[in-house]
C-alpha positions as a Markdown table, in Angstrom:
| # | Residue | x | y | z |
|---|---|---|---|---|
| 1 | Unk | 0.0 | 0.0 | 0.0 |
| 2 | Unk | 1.1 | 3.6 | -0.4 |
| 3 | Unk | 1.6 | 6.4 | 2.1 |
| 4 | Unk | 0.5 | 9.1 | 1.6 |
| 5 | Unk | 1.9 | 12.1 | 0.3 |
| 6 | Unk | 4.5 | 14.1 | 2.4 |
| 7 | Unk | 2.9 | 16.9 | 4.3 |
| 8 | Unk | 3.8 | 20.7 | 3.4 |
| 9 | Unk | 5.9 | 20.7 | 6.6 |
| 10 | Unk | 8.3 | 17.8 | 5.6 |
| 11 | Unk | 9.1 | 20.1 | 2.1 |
| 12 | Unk | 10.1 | 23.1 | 4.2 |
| 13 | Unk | 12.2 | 21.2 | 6.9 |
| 14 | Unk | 14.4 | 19.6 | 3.6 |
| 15 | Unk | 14.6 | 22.8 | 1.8 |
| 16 | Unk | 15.7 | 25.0 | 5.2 |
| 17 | Unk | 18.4 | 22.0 | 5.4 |
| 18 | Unk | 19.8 | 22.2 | 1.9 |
| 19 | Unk | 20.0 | 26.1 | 2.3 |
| 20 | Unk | 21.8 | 25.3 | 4.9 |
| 21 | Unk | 24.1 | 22.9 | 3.5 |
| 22 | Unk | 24.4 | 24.9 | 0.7 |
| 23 | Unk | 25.8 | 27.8 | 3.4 |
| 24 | Unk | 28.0 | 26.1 | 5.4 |
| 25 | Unk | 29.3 | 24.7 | 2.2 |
| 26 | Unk | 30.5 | 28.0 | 1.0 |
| 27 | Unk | 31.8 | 29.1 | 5.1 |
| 28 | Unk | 29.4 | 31.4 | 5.8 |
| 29 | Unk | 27.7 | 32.2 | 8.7 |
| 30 | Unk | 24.1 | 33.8 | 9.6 |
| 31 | Unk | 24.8 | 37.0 | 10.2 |
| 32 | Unk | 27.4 | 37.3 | 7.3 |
| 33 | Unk | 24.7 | 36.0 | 5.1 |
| 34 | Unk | 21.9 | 38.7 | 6.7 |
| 35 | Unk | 25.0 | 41.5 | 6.4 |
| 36 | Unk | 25.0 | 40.6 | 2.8 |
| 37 | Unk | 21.5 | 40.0 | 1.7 |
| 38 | Unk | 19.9 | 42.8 | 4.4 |
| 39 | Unk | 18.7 | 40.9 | 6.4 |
| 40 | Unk | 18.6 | 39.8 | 9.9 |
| 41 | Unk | 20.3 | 36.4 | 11.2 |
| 42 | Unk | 17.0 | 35.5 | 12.7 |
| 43 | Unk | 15.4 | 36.0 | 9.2 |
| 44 | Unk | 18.1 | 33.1 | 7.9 |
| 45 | Unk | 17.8 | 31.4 | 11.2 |
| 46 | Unk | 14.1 | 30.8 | 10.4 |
| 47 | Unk | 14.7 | 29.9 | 7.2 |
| 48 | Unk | 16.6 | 27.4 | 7.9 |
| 49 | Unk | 14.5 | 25.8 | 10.8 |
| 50 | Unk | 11.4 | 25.7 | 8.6 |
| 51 | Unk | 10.1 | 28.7 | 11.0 |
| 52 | Unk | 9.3 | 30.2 | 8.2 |
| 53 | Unk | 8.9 | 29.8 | 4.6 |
| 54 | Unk | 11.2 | 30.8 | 1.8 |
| 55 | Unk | 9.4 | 33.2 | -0.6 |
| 56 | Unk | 10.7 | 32.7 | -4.6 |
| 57 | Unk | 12.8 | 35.9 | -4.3 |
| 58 | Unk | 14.2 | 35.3 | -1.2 |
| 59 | Unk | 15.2 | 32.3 | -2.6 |
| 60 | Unk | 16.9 | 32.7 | -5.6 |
| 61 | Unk | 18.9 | 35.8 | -3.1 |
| 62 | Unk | 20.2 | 33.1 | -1.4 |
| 63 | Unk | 20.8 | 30.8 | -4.0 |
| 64 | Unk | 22.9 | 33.0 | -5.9 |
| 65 | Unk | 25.0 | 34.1 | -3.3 |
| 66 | Unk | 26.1 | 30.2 | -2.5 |
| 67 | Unk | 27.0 | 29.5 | -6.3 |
| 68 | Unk | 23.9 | 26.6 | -6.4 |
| 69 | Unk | 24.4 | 24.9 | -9.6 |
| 70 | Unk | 21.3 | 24.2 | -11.8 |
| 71 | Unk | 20.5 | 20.9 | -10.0 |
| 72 | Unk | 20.0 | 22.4 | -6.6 |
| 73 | Unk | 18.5 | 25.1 | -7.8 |
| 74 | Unk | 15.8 | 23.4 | -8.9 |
| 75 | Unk | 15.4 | 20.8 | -6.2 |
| 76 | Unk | 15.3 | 24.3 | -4.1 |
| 77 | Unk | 12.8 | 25.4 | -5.9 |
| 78 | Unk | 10.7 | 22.3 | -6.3 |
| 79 | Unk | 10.8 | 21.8 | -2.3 |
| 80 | Unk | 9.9 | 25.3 | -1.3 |
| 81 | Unk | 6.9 | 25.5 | -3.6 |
| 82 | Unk | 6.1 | 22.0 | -2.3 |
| 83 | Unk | 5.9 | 23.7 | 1.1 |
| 84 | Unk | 4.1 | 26.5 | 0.3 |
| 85 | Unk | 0.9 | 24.1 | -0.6 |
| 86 | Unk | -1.2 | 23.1 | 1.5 |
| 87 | Unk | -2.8 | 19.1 | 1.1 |
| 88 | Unk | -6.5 | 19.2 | -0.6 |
| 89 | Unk | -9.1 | 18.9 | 2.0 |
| 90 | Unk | -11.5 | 16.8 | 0.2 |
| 91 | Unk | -15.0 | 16.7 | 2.3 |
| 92 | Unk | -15.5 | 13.1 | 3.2 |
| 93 | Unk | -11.6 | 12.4 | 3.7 |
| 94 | Unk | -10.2 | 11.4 | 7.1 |
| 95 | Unk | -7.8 | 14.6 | 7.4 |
| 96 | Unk | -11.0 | 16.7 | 6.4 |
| 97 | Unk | -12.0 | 15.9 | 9.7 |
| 98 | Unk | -9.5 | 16.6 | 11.8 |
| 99 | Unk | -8.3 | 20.4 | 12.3 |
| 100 | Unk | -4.7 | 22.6 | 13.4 |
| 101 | Unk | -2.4 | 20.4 | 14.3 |
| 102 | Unk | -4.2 | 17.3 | 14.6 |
| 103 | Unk | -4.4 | 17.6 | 11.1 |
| 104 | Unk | -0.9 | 17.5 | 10.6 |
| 105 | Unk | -0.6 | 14.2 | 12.9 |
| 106 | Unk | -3.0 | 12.2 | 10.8 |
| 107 | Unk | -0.8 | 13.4 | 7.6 |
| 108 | Unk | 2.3 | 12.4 | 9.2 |
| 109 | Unk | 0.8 | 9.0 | 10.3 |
| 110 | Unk | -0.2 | 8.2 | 7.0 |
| 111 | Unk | 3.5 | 9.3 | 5.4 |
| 112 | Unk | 6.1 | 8.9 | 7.7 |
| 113 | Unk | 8.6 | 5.6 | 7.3 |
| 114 | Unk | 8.2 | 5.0 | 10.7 |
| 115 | Unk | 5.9 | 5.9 | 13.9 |
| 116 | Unk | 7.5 | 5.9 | 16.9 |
| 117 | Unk | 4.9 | 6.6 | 20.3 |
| 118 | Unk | 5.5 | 6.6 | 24.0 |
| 119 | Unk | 2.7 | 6.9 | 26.2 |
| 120 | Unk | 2.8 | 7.4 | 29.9 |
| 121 | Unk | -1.0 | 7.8 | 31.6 |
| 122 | Unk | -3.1 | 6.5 | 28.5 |
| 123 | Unk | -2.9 | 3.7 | 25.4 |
| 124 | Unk | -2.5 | 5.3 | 22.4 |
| 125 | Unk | -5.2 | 6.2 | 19.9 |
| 126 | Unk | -3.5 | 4.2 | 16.9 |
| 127 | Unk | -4.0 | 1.1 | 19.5 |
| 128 | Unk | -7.5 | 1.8 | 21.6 |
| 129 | Unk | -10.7 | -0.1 | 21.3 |
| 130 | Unk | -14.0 | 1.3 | 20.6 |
| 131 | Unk | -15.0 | 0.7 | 24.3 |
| 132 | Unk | -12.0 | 2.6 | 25.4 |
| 133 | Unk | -12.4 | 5.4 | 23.3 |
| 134 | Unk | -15.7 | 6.0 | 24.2 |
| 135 | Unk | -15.0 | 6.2 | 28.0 |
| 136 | Unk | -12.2 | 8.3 | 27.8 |
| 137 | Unk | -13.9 | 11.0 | 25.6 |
| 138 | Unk | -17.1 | 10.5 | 28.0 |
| 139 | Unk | -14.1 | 11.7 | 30.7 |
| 140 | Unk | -13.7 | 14.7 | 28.9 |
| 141 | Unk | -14.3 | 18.5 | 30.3 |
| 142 | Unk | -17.4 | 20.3 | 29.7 |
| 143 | Unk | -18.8 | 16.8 | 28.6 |
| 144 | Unk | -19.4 | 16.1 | 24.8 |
| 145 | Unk | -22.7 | 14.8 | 23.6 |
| 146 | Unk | -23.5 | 11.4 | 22.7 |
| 147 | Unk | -23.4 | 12.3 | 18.9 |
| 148 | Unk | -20.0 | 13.8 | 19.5 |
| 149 | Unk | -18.8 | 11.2 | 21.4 |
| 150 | Unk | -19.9 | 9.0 | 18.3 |
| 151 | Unk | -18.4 | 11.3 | 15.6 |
| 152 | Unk | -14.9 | 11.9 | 17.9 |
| 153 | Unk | -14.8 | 7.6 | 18.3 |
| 154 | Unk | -15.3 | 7.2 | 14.5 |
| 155 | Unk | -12.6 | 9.9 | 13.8 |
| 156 | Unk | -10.0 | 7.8 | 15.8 |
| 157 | Unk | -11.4 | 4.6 | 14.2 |
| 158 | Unk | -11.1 | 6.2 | 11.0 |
| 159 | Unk | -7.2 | 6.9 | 12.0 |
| 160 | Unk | -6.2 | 2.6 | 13.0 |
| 161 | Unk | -6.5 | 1.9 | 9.2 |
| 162 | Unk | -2.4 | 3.4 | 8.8 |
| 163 | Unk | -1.1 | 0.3 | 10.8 |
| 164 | Unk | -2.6 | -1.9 | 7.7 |
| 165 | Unk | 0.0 | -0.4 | 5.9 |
| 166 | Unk | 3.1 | -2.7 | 5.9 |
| 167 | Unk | 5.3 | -0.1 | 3.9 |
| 168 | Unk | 5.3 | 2.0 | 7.5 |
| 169 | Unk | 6.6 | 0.5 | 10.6 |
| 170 | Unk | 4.8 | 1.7 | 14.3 |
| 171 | Unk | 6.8 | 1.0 | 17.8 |
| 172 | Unk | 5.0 | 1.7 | 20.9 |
| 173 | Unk | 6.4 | 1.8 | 24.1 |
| 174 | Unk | 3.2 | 2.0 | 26.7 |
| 175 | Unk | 3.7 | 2.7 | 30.9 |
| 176 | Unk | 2.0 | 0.2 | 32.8 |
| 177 | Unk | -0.2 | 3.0 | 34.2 |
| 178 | Unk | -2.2 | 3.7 | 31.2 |
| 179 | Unk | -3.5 | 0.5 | 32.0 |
| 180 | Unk | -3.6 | -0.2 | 36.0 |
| 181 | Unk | -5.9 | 2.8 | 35.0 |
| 182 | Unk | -8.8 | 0.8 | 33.5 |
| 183 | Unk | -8.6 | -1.5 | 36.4 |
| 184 | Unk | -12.4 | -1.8 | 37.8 |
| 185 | Unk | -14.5 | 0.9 | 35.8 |
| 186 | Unk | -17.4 | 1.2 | 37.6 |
| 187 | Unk | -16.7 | -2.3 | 39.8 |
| 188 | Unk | -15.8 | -4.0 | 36.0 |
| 189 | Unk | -12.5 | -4.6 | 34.4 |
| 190 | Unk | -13.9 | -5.8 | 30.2 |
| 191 | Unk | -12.2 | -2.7 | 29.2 |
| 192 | Unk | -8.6 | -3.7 | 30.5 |
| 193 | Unk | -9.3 | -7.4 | 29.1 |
| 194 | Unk | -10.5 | -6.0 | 26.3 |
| 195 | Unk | -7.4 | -3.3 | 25.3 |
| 196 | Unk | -5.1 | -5.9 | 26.8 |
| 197 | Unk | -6.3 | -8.3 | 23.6 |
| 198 | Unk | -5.9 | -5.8 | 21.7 |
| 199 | Unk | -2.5 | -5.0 | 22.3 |
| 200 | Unk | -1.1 | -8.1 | 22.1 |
| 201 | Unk | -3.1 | -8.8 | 19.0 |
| 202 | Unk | -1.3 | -5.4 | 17.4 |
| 203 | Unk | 1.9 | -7.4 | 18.8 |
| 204 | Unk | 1.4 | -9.9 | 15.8 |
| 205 | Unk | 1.5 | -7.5 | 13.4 |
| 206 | Unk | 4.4 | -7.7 | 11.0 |
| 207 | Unk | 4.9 | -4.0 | 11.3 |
| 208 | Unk | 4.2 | -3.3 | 14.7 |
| 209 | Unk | 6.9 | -3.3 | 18.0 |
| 210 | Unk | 4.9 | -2.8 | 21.3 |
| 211 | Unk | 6.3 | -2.9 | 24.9 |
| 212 | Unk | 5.4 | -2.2 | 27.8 |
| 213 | Unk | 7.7 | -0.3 | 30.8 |
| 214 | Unk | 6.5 | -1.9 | 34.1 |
| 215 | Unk | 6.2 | -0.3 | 37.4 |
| 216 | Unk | 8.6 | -2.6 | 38.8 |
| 217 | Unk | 11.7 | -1.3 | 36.1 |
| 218 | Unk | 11.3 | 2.1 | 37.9 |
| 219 | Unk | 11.9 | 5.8 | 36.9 |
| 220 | Unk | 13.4 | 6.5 | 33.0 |
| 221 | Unk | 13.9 | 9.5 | 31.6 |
| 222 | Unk | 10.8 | 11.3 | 30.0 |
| 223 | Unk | 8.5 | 8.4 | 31.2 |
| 224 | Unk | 6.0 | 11.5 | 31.9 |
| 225 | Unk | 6.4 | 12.6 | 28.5 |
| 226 | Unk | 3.4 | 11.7 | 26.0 |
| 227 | Unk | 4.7 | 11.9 | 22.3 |
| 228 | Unk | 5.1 | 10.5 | 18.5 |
| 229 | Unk | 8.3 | 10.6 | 16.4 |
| 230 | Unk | 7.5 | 10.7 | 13.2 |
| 231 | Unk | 10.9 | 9.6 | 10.5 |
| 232 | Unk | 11.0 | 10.4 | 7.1 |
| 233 | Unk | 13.3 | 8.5 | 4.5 |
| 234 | Unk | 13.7 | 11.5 | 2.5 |
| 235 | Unk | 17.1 | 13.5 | 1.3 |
| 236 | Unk | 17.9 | 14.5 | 3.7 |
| 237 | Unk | 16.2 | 12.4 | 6.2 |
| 238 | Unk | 13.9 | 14.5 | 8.3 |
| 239 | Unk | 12.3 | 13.8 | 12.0 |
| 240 | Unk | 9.5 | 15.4 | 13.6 |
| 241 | Unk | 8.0 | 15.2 | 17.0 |
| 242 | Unk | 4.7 | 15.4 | 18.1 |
| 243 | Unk | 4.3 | 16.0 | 22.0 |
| 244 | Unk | 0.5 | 15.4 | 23.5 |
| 245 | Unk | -1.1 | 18.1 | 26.0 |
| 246 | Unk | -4.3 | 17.8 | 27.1 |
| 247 | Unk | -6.1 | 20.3 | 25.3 |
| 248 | Unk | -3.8 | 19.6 | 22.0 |
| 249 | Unk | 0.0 | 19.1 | 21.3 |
| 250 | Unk | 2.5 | 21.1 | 19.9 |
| 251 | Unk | 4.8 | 20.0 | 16.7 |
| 252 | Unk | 8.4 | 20.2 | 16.9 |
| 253 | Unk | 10.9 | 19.6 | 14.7 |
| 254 | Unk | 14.4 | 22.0 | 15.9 |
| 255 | Unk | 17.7 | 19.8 | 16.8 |
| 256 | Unk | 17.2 | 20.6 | 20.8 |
| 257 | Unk | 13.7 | 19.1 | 20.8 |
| 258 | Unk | 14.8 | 16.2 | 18.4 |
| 259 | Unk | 17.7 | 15.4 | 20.1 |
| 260 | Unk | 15.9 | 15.6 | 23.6 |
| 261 | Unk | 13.6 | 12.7 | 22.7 |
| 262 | Unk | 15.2 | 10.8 | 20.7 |
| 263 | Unk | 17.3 | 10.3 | 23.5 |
| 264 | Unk | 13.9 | 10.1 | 25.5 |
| 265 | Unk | 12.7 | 7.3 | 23.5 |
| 266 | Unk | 16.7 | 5.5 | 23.5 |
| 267 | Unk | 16.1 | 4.9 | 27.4 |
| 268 | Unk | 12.4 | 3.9 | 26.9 |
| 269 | Unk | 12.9 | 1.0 | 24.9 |
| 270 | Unk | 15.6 | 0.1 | 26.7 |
| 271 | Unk | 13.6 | 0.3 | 30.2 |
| 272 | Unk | 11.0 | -1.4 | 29.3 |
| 273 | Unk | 9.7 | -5.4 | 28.7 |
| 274 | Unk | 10.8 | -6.5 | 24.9 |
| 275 | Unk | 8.0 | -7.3 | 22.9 |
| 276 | Unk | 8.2 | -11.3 | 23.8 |
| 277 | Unk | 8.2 | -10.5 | 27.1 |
| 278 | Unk | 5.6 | -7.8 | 26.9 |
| 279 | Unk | 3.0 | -10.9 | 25.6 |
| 280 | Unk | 2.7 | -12.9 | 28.9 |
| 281 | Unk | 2.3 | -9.6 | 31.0 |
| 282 | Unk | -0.7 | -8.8 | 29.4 |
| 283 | Unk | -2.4 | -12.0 | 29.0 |
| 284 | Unk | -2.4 | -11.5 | 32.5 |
| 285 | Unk | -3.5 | -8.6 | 32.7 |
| 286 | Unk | -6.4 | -9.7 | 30.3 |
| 287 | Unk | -7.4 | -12.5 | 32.4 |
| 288 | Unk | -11.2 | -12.1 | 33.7 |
């Protein structure tokens, strides 16, 4: 199966790279580049992060004053129009549903080479059952309706389809809390027994790595952290993070934040029960 096309996002981070590249190749630095061009090192800062995007003009400033030859000029060019677009919204599509940067999750999901997701206090959507959905929306603050309730659970439904995929690869590395949480809802435990199934069912999957980091491994690094990584096997490869809030998440893709949770997710899987060991913990845990 496909994935689906790279997001706008993706385009600017590999063109604010090979502008990079492209300067460093010719030993310039930010400022020398602003003194030259007028502008201000934050302005070629930005650029470069993917703060902002590169306008044509602006562009072919910058191109000309590394010496780009007619190749990378054009790749240049291709990217930053590629991430000036925006991907169609057609009505009745899964992303039309979703908006900000939720929108730019379910794009990723559906792209990316490889999903990586640590979850600390609940299971992740990619992995939840219906039942499980539905009581934590029904959690939520002001309450939703019923038909909202309905509409959000089909929304995240509509999302599980990417692990189908075998072209993407998914790791999940899940706390035990997000499930000692579901332990006796309302004096009954079917939705533990019922998400622990499903886990180790999403543990058969050819594309799928799951673990689980036990209470009895201790403290790791970030373990209160709630994020995706989302890897791109583009040129040049690009990365993006995803961090969960309650009341949305924030997108991050700058070499602090990257390098923070990659190393983050390093200790995680390493803290945690491998994925044959993860197996028998939660047949337990899915025991009536």
């Amino acid at each position: 199966m496909p994935r689906g096309p790279l997001p706008p996002l993706v385009h600017k981070i590999r063109c604010g790279r090979t502008l990079e590249e492209l300067r460093e190749g010719v030993f310039l630095s930010q400022d020398e580049v602003g003194e030259r061009l007028g502008w201000s090192q934050s302005k070629v800062a930005n650029l470069e992060s993917a703060t902002s995007g590169v306008k044509p003009d602006d562009l072919a400033k910058m191109l000309d004053l590394y010496d780009a030859d007619d190749a990378t000029r054009k790749e240049c060019r291709e990217l930053a129009e590629l991430g000036r677009k925006q991907l169609l919204r057609r009505k009745g599509t899964l992303r039309s549903k979703f908006d900000g940067n939720m929108r730019q999750v379910v794009d990723m999901e559906v792209s990316a080479a490889s999903v990586w997701c640590h979850n600390s206090m609940v299971i992740p959507g990619l992995l939840q059952t219906e039942d499980y959905m539905r009581y934590q929306f029904r959690a939520y603050r002001p309450s939703p309706t019923r038909d909202q309730i309905a509409r959000f659970t089909e929304m995240r439904q509509g999302r599980q389809a990417v692990l189908d995929n075998t072209d993407q690869q998914f790791w999940f590395v899940i706390h035990e809390a997000a499930l000692r949480s579901l332990e006796n809802i309302d004096g009954d435990s079917s939705i533990l027994r019922n998400q622990a199934n499903r886990l180790m069912e999403a543990i058969d999957r050819p594309n799928v790595e799951l673990q689980v980091a036990p209470f009895r491994h201790g403290y790791y690094p970030g373990q209160e952290e709630t994020y995706m990584i989302f890897r791109f096997d583009t040129e040049p490869a690009v990365q993006v993070t995803y961090v969960e809030k309650y009341d949305g998440g924030d997108i991050l893709h700058d070499e602090k934040n990257l390098t923070r949770f990659g190393t983050f997710w390093d200790h995680q899987r390493v803290h945690a029960l491998g994925p044959e060991q993860t197996r028998p913990f939660l047949r337990e845990l899915s025991r009536p």
